[in-house]
PDB file of C-alpha atoms in Angstrom:
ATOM      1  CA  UNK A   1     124.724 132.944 141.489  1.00 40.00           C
ATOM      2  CA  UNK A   2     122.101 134.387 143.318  1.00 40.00           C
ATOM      3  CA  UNK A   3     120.503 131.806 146.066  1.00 40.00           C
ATOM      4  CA  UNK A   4     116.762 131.938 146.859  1.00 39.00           C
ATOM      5  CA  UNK A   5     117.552 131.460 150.509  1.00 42.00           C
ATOM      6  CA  UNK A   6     119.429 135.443 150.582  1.00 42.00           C
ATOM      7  CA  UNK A   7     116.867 138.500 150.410  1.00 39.00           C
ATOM      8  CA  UNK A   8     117.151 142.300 151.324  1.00 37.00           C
ATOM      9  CA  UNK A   9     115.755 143.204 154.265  1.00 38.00           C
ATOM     10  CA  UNK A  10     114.382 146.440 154.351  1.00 35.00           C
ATOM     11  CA  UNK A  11     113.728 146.478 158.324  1.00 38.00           C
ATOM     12  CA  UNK A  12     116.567 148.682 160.124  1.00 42.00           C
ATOM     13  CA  UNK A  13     118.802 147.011 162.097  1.00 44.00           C
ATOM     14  CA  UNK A  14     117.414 147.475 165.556  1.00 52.00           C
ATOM     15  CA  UNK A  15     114.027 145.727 163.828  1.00 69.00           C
ATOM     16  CA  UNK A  16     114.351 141.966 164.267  1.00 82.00           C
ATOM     17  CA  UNK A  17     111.454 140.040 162.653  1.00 84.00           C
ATOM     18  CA  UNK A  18     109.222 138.288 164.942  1.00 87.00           C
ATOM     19  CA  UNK A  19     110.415 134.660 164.754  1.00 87.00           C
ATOM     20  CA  UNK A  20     113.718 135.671 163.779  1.00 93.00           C
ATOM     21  CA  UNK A  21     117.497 135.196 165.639  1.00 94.00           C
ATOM     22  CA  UNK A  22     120.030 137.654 165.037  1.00 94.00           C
ATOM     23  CA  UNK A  23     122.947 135.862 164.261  1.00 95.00           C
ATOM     24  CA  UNK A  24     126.183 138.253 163.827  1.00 95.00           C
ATOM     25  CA  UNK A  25     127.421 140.814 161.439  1.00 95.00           C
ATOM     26  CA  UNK A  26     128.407 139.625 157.600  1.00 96.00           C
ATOM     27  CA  UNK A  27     131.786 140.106 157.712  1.00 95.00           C
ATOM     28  CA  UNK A  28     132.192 137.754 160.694  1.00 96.00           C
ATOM     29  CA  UNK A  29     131.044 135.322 158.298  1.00 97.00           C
ATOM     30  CA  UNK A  30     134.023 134.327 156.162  1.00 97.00           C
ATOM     31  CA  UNK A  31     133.165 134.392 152.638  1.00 97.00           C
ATOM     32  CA  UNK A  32     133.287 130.524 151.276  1.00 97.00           C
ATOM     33  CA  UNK A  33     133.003 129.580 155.011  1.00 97.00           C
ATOM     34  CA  UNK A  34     130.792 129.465 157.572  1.00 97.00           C
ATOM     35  CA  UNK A  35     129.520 129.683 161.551  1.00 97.00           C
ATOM     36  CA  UNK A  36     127.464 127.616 163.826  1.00 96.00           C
ATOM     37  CA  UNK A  37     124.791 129.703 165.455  1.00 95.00           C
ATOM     38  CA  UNK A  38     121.927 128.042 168.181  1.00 93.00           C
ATOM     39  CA  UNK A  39     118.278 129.184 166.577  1.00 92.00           C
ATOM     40  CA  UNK A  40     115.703 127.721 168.664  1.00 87.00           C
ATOM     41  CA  UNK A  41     117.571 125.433 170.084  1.00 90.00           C
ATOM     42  CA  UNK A  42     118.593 123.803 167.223  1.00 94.00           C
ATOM     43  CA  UNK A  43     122.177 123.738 165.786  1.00 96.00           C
ATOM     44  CA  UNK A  44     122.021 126.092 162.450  1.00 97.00           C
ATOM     45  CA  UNK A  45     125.231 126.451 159.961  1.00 98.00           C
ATOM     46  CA  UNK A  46     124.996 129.961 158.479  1.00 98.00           C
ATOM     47  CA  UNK A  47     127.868 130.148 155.113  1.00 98.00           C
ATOM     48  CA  UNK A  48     128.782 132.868 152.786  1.00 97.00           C
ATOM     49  CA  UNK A  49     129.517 132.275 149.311  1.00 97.00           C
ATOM     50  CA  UNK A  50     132.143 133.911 147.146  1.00 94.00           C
ATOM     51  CA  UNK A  51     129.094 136.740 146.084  1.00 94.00           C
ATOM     52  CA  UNK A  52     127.674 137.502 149.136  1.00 92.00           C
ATOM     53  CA  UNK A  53     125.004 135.202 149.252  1.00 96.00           C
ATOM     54  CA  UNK A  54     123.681 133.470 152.747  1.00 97.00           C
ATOM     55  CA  UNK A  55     122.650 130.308 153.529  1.00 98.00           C
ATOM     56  CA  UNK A  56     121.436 128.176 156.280  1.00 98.00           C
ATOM     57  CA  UNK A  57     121.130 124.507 156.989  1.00 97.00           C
ATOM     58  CA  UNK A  58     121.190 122.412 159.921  1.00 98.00           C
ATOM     59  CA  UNK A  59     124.816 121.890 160.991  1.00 98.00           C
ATOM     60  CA  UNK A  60     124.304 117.934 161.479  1.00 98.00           C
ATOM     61  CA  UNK A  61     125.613 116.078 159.408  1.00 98.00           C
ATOM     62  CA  UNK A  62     123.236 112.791 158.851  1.00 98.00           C
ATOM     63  CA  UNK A  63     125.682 110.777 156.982  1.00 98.00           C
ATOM     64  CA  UNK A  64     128.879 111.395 159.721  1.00 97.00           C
ATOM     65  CA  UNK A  65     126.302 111.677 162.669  1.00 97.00           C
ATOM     66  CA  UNK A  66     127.820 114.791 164.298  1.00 98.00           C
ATOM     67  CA  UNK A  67     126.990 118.197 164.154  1.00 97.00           C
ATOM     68  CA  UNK A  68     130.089 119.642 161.901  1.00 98.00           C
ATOM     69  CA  UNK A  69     128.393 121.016 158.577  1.00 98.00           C
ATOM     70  CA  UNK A  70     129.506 124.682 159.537  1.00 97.00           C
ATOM     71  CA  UNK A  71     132.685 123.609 159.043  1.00 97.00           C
ATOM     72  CA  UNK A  72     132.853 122.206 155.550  1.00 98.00           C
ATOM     73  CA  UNK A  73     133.931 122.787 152.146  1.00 97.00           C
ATOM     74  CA  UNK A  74     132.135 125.528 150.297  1.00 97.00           C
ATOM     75  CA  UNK A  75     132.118 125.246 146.861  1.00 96.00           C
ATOM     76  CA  UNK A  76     130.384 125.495 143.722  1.00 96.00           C
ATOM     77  CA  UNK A  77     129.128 121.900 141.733  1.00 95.00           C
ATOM     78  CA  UNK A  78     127.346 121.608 138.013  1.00 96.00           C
ATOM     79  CA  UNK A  79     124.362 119.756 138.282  1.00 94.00           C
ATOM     80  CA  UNK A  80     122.369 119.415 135.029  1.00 94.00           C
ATOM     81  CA  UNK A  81     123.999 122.622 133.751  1.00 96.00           C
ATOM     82  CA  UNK A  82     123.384 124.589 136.691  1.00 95.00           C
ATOM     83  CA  UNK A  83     125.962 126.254 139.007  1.00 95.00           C
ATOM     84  CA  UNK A  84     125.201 124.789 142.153  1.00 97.00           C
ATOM     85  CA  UNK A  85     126.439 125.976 146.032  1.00 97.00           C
ATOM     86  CA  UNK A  86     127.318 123.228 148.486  1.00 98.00           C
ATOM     87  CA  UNK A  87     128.929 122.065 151.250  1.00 98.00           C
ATOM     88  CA  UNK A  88     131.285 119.321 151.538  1.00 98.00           C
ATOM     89  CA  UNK A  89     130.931 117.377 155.126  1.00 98.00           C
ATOM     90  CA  UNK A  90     134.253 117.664 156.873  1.00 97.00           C
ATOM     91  CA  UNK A  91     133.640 114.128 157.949  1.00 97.00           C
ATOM     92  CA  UNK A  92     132.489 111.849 155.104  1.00 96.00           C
ATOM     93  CA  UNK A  93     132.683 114.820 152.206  1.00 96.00           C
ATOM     94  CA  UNK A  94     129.289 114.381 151.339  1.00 97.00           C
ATOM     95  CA  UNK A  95     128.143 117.264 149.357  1.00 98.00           C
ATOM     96  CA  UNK A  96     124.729 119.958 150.379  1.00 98.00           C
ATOM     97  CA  UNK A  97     123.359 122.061 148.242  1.00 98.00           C
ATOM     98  CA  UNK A  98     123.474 125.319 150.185  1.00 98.00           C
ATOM     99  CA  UNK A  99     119.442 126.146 148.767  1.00 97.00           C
ATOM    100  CA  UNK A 100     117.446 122.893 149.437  1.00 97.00           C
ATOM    101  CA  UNK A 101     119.892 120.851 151.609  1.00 98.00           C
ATOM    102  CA  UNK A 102     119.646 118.237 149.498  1.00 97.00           C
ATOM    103  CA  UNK A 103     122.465 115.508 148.971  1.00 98.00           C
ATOM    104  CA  UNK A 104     124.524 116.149 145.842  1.00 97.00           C
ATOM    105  CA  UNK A 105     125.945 112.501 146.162  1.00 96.00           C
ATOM    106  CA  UNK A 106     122.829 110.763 147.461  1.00 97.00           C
ATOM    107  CA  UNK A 107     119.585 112.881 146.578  1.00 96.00           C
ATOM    108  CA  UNK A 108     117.301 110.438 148.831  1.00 97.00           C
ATOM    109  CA  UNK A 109     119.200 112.656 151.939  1.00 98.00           C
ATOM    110  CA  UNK A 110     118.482 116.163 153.071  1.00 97.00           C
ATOM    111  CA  UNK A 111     118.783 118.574 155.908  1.00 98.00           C
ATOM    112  CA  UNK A 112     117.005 120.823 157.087  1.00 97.00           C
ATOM    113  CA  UNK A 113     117.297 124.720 155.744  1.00 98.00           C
ATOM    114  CA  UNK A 114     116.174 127.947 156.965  1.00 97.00           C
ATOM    115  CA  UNK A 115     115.144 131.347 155.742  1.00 96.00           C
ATOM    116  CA  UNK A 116     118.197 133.717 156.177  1.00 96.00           C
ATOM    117  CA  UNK A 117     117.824 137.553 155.674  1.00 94.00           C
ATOM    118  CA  UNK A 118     120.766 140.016 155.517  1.00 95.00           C
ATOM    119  CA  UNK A 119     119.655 143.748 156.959  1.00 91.00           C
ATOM    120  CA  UNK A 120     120.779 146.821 155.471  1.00 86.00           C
ATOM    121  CA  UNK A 121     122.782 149.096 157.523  1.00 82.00           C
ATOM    122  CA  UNK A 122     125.812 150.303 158.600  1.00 81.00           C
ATOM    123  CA  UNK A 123     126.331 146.774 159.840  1.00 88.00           C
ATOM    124  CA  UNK A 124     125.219 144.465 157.829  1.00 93.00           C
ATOM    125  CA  UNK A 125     123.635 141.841 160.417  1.00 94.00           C
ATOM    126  CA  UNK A 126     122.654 137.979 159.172  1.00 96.00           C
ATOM    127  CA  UNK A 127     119.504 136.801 160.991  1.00 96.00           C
ATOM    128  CA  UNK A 128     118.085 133.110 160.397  1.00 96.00           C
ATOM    129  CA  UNK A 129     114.296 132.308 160.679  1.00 93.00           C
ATOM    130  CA  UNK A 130     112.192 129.922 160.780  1.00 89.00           C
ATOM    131  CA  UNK A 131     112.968 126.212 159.247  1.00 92.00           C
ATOM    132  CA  UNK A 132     111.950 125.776 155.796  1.00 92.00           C
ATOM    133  CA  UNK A 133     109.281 123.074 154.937  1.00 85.00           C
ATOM    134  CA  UNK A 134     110.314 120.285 153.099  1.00 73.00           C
ATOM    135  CA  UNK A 135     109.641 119.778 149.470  1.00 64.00           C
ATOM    136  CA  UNK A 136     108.964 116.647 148.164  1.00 59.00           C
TER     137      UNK A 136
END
């Protein structure tokens, strides 16, 4: 599954995008997991799914009220015939679709997501930018 939140970067690796944070190397990112990284002062989960692709959402989880999301379930969910990416809340298990942020279990709920870019290089680094707008 390739994620619309993932794109090649073709800026070298000492280039950061203006508006963009640096967040660490791929491979410190375990794949079907994820880290917590501060963007702008906000509290951003970055995960890795099984191919490679990045996401970002806000690590707070609105249904468990705490800030845990990086460390959830990642998995993949059918939803109306389409492979779907999540999270699974650590608290509650609420599910997040890893591209929109958007409640599997309660589609009324979402969380914020952010553009997430993985640079070429010897050293593959993840960098998050800016907070998506919400579609209605």
């Amino acid at each position: 599954m390739t994620g619309p939140s993932t794109s090649d970067v073709t800026a070298r690796a000492d280039r950061v995008p203006e508006g963009w944070v640096t967040v660490c190397p791929l491979d410190r990112i375990p794949v079907e997991g994820g880290v917590t990284a501060l963007v702008d002062g906000a509290a951003v989960a970055v995960f890795r799914t099984h191919d490679d692709t990045v996401h970002a959402l806000s690590n707070y989880d609105p249904f468990g009220k705490a800030s845990v999301l990086s460390r959830g379930i990642v998995g993949t969910r059918t939803v109306d015939g389409e492979e779907v990416a999540f999270v699974a809340s650590p608290l509650l298990k609420q599910a997040f679709d890893l591209r929109t942020g958007t409640c599997l279990d309660d589609p009324e709920v979402r969380v914020p997501t952010y553009d997430v870019q993985v640079q070429r290089g010897s050293e593959r680094m993840v960098l998050v930018g800016p907070r998506r707008r919400q579609q209605t």
